[in-house]
CSV table of C-alpha atoms in Angstrom, one decimal:
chain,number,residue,atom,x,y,z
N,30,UNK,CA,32.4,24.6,-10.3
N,31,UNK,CA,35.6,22.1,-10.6
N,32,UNK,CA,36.7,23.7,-7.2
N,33,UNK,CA,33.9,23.0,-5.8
N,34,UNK,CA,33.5,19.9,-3.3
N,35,UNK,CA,32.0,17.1,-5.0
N,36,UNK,CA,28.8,16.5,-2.8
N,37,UNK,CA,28.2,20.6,-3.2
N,38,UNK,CA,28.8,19.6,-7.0
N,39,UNK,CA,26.0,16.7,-7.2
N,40,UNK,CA,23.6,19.1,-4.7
N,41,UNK,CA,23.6,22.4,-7.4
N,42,UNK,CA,22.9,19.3,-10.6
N,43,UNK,CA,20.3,18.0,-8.4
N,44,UNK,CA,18.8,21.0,-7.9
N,45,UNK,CA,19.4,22.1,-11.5
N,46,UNK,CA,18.0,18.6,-13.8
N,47,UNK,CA,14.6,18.3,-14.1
N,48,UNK,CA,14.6,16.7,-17.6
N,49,UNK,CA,16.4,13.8,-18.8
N,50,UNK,CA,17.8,16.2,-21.8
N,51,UNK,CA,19.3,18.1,-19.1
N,52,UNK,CA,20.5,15.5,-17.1
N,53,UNK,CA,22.6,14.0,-20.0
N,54,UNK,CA,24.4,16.9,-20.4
N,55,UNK,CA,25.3,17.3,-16.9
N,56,UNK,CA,27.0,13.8,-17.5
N,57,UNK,CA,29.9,16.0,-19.6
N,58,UNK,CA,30.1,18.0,-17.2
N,59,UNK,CA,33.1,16.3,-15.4
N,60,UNK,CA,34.5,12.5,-14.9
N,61,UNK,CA,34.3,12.8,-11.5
N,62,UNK,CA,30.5,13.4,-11.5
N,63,UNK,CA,29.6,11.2,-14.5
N,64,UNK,CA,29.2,8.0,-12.6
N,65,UNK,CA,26.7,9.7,-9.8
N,66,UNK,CA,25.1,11.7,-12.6
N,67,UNK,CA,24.5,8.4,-14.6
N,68,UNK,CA,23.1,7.0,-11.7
N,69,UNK,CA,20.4,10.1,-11.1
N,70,UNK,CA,19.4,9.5,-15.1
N,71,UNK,CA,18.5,5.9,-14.4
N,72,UNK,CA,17.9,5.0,-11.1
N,73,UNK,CA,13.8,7.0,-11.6
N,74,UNK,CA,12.6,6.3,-15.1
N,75,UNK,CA,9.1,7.4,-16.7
N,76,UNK,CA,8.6,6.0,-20.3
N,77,UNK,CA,5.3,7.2,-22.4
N,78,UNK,CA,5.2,4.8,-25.0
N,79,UNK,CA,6.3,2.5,-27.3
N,80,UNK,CA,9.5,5.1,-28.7
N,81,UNK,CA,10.3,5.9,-25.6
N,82,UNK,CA,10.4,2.6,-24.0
N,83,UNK,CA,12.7,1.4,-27.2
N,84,UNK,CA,14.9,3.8,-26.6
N,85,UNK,CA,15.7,3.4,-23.2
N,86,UNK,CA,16.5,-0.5,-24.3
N,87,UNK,CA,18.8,1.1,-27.3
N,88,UNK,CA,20.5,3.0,-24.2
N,89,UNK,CA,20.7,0.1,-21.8
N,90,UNK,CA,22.1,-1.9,-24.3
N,91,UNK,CA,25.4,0.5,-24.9
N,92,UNK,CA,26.2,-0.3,-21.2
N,93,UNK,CA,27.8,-3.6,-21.1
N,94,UNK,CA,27.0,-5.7,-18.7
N,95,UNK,CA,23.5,-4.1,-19.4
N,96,UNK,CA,21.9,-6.6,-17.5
N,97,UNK,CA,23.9,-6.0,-14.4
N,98,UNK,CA,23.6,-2.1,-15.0
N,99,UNK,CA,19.7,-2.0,-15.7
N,100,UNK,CA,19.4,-4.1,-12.3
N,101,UNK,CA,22.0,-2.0,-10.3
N,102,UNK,CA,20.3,1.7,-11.1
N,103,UNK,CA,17.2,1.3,-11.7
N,104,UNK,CA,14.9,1.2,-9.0
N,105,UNK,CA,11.4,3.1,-9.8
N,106,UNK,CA,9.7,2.5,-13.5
N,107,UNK,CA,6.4,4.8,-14.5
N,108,UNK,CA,5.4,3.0,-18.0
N,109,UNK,CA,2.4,4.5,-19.4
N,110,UNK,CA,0.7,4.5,-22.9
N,111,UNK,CA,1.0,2.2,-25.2
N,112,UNK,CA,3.8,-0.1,-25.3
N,113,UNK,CA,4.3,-3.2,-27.4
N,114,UNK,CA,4.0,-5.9,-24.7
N,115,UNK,CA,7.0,-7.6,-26.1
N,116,UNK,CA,9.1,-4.7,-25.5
N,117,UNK,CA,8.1,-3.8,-22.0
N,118,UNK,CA,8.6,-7.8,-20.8
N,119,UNK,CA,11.7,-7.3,-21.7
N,120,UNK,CA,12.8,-4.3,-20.0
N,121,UNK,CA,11.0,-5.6,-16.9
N,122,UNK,CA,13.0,-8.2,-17.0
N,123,UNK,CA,16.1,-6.4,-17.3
N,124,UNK,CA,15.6,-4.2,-14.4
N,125,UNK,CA,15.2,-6.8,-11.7
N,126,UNK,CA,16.4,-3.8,-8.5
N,127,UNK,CA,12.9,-2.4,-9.1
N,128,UNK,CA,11.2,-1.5,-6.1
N,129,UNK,CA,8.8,1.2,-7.4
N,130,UNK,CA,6.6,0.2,-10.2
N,131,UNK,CA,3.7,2.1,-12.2
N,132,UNK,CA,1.4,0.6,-14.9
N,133,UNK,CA,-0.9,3.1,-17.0
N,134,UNK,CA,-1.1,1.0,-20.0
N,135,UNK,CA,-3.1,1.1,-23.1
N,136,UNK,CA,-3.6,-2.4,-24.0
N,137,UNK,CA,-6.1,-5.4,-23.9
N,138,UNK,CA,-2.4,-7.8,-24.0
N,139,UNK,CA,-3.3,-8.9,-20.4
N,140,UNK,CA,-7.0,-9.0,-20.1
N,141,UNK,CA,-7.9,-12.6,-20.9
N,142,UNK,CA,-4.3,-14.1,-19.4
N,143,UNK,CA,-1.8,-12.0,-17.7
N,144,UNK,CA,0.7,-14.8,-16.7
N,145,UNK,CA,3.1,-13.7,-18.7
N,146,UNK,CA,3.3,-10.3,-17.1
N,147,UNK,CA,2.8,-11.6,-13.1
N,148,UNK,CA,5.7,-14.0,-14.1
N,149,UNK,CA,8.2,-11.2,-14.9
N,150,UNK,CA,6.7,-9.2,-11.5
N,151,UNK,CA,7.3,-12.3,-9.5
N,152,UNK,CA,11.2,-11.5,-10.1
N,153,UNK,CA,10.7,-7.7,-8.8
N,154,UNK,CA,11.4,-7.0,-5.2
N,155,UNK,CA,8.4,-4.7,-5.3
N,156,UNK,CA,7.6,-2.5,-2.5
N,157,UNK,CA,5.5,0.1,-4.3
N,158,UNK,CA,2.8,-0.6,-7.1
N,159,UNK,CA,0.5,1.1,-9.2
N,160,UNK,CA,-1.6,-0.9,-11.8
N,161,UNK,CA,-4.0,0.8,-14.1
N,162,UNK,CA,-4.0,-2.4,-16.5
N,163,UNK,CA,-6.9,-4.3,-18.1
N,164,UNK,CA,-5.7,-7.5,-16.0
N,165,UNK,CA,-7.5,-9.5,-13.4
N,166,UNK,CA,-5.7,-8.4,-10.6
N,167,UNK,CA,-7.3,-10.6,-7.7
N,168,UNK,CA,-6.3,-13.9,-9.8
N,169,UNK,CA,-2.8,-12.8,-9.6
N,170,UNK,CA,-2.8,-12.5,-5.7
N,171,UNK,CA,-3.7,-16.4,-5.1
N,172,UNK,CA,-1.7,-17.5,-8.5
N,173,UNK,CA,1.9,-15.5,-8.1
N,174,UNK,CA,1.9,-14.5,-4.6
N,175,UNK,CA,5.3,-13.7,-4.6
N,176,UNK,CA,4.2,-10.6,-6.4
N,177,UNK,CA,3.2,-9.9,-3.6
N,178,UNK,CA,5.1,-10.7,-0.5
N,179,UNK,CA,6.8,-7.2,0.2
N,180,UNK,CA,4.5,-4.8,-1.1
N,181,UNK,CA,3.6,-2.3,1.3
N,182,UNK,CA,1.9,0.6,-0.9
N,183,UNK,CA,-0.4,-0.5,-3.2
N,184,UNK,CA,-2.7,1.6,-6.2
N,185,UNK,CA,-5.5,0.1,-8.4
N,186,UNK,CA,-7.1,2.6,-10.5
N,187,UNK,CA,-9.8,-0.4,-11.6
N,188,UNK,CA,-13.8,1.0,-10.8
N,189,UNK,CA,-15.2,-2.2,-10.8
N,190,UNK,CA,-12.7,-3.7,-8.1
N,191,UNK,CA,-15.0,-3.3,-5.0
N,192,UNK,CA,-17.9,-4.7,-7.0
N,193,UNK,CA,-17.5,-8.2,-5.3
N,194,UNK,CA,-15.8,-9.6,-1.8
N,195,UNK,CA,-12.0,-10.4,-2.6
N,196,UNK,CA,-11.0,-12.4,0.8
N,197,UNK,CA,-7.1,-12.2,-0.8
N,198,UNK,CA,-6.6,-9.3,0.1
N,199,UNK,CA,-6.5,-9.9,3.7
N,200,UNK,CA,-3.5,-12.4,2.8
N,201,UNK,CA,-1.5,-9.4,1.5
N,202,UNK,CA,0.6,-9.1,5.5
N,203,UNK,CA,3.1,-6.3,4.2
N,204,UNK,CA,0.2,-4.0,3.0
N,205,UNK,CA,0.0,-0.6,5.2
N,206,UNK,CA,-1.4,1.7,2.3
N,207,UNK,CA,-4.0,0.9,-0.1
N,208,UNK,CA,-5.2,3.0,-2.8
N,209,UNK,CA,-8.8,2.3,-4.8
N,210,UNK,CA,-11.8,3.6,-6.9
N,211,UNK,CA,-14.4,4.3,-5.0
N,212,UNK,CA,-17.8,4.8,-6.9
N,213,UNK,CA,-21.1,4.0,-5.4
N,214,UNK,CA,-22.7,2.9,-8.6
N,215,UNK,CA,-20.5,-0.4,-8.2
N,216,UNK,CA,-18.9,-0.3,-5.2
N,217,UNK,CA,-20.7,-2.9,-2.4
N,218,UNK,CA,-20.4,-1.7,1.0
N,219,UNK,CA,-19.7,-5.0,2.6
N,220,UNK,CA,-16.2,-5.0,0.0
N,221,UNK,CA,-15.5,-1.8,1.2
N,222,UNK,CA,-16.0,-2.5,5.3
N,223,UNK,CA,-13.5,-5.6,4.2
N,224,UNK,CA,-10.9,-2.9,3.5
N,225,UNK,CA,-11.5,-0.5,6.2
N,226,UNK,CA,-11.3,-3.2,9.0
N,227,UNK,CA,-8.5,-4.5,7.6
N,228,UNK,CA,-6.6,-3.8,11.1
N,229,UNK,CA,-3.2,-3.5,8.6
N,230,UNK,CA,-4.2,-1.3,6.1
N,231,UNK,CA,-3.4,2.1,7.7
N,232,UNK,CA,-3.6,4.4,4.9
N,233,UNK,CA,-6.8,3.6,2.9
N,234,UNK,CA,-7.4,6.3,-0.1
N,235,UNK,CA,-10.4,6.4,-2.2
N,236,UNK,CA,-10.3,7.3,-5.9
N,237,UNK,CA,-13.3,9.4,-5.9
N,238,UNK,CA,-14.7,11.5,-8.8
N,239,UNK,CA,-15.7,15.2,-8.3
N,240,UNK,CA,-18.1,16.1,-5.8
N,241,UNK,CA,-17.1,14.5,-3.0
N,242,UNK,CA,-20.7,14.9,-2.3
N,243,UNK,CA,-21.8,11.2,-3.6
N,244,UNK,CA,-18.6,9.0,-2.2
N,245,UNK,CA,-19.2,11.2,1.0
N,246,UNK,CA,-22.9,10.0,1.2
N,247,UNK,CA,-22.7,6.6,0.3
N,248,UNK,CA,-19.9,6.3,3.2
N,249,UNK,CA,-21.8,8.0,5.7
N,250,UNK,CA,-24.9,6.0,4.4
N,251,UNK,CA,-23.4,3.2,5.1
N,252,UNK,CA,-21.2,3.6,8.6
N,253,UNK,CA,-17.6,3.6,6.6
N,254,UNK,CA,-16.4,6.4,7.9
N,255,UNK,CA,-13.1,6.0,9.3
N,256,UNK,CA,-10.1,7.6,10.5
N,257,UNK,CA,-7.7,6.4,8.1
N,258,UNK,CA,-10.0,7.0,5.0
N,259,UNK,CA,-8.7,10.0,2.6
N,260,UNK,CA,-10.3,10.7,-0.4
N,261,UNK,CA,-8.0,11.6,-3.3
N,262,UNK,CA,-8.2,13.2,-7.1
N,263,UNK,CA,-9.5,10.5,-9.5
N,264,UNK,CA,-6.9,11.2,-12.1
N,265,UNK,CA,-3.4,9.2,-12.1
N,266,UNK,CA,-0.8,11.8,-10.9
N,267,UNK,CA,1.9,11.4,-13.6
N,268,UNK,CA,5.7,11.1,-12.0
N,269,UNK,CA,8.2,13.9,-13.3
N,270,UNK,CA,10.5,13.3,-16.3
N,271,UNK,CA,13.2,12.5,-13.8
N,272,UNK,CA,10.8,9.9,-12.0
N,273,UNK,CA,10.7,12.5,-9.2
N,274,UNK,CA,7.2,12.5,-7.5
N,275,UNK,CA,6.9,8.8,-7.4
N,276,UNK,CA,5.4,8.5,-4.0
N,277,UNK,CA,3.6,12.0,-3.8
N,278,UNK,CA,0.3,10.2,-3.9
N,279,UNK,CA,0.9,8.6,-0.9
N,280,UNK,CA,2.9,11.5,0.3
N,281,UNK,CA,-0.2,13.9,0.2
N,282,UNK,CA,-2.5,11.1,1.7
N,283,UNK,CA,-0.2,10.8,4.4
N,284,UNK,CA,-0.1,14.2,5.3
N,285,UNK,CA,-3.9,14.5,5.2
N,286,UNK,CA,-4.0,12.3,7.6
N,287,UNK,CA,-1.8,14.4,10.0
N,288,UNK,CA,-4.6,16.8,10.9
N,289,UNK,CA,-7.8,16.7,12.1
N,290,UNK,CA,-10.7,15.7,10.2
N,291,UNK,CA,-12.4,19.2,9.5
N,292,UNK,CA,-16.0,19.5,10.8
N,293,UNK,CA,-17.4,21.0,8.3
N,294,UNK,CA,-16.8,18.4,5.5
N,295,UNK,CA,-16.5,15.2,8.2
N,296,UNK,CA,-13.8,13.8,6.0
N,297,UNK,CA,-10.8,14.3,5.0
N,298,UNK,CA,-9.8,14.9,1.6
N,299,UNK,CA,-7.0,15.9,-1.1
N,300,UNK,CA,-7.9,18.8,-3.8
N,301,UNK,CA,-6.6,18.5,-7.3
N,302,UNK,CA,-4.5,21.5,-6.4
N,303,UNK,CA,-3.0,20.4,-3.4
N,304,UNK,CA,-1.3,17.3,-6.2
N,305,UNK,CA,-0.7,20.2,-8.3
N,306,UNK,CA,1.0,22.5,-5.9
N,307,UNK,CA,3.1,19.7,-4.7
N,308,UNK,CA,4.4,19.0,-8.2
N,309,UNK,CA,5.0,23.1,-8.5
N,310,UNK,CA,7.3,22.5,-5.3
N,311,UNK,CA,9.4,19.8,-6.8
N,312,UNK,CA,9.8,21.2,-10.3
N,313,UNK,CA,9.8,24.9,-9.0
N,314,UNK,CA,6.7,25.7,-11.4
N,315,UNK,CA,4.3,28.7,-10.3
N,316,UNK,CA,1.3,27.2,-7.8
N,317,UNK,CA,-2.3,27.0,-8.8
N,318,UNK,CA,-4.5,28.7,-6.2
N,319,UNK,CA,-5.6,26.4,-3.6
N,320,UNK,CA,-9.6,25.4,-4.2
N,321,UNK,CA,-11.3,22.5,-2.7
N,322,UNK,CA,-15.2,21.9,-3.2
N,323,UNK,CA,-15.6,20.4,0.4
N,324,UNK,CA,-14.7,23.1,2.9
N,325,UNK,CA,-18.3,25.0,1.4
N,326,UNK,CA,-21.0,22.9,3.1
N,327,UNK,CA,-23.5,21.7,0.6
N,328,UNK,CA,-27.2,21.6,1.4
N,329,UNK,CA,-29.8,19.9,-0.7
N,330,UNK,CA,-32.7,22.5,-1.7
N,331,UNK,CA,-35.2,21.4,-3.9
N,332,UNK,CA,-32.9,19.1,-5.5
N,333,UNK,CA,-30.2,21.8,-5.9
N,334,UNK,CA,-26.9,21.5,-4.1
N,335,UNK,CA,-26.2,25.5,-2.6
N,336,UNK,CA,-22.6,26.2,-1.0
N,337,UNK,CA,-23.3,27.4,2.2
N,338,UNK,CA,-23.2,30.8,3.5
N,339,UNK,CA,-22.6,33.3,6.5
N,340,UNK,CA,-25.3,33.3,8.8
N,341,UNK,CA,-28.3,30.9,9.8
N,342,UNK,CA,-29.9,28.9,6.9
């Protein structure tokens, strides 16, 4: 492999490290490729709780100038679980390059006062976010709007977010895609008209639980049908070990949006194993079949929802 050339060299490693195990041991592998290979381990990092996220501190810490290092390489954090609040300040602070940030915490830290977290965000040059966080989110936009300035993709897996009118959101002038929960036992149609006339907001994806069937309804019910409206998996799609698939949400919803809306369902929509499969083509896993509940028509007999079939009804 030592004759090879070097970019051939990173492309096979690439190809090979899926795991951060596998990864460090690619950094032996010669001098010449450590320094690129150190930057693949850190530049995309998922950390599932508190160990991990110690750890990765204990690691960033054997790098003097750590500070300078953690904000050079890393640029796309997934931190999920629980994680001593403490501890994950402090690595946010550290890695000040990030653009792409994720938040699937377990913790209550935030929910009465979350300054202390929107402070350290404030420094981020954000592009990206996910927050699945007991937080007040809408206080944050009007309090540390700086937060907010560049963001451009933004994910809040919250149910109760379209329950009332949020009139900050139209100050958010970067935003182009917007992902939220949509369930019609809280959601209020005039919130969610807000969102789809937002005349920025060009990629608007609804959280929705399976069926489709009631999400569907209450849009049609309604007149919220749009164009730009996809309706995604409610689950949080977790990033690769290696922090690949950090903008496959957006990836998939984007692509949905490429093709027609199909006349049968009147929306457009991404199955759980069209996320799935697209994982299976990063990490070269074996696909799931494809399934999606909204291509059968449904019909309402009786009170019982029947898949239609060939044939008049």
């Amino acid at each position: 492999m030592h004759t090879l050339p070097l970019e051939v060299q990173q492309e096979i490693l690439a190809l090979s490290t899926n795991k951060r195990s596998t990864a460090a041991k690619h950094l032996r592998v010669s001098l010449r490729i450590h320094s690129w290979m150190e930057h693949v381990l850190y530049e995309k990092v998922v950390l599932d709780g508190d160990d991990d996220t110690k750890r990765f501190l204990q690691c960033l810490s054997l790098r003097p100038p750590h500070m300078q290092f953690a904000q050079a390489h890393t640029t796309s954090l997934f931190l999920k679980g629980e994680i001593e609040p403490p501890r994950m300040l402090e690595l946010l602070a550290l890695c000040k390059g990030v653009t792409c940030l994720a938040l699937d915490l377990d913790t209550d830290e935030f929910s009465k006062d979350g300054s202390a977290l929107w402070s350290v965000l404030d420094a981020l040059p954000l592009k990206y976010l996910m927050l699945s966080v007991n937080i007040t989110f809408t206080d944050a936009i009007t309090t540390s709007p700086k937060v907010f300035t560049h963001i451009t993709h933004l994910d809040i897996h919250d149910e109760c977010l379209l329950d009332e009118d949020h009139e900050c959101f139209d100050t958010l002038n970067a935003l182009t895609h917007l992902c939220v929960v949509l369930d019609r036992d809280y959601s209020k149609p005039l919130v969610v008209k807000r969102f789809v006339s937002n005349p920025r907001v060009q990629v608007l994806a609804f959280r929705v639980e399976s069926p489709h069937s009631g999400a569907v309804e209450f849009l049609e019910e309604h007149g919220l049908l749009h164009d730009k409206i996809v309706l995604m998996p409610f689950f949080i799609a977790p990033w690769g070990s290696m922090g690949r698939g950090d903008m496959l949400l957006w990836q998939v919803a984007e692509e949905a949006l490429k093709h027609p809306i199909p006349k049968k369902q009147g929306h457009r929509c991404v199955p759980v194993s069209t996320v799935r499969n697209a994982y299976a083509n990063k990490y070269d896993m074996p696909k799931v079949p494809h399934s999606n509940e909204c291509t059968a028509k449904k019909h309402n007999r009786n009170g019982v929802f029947l898949a239609r079939t060939k044939g008049p009804m």
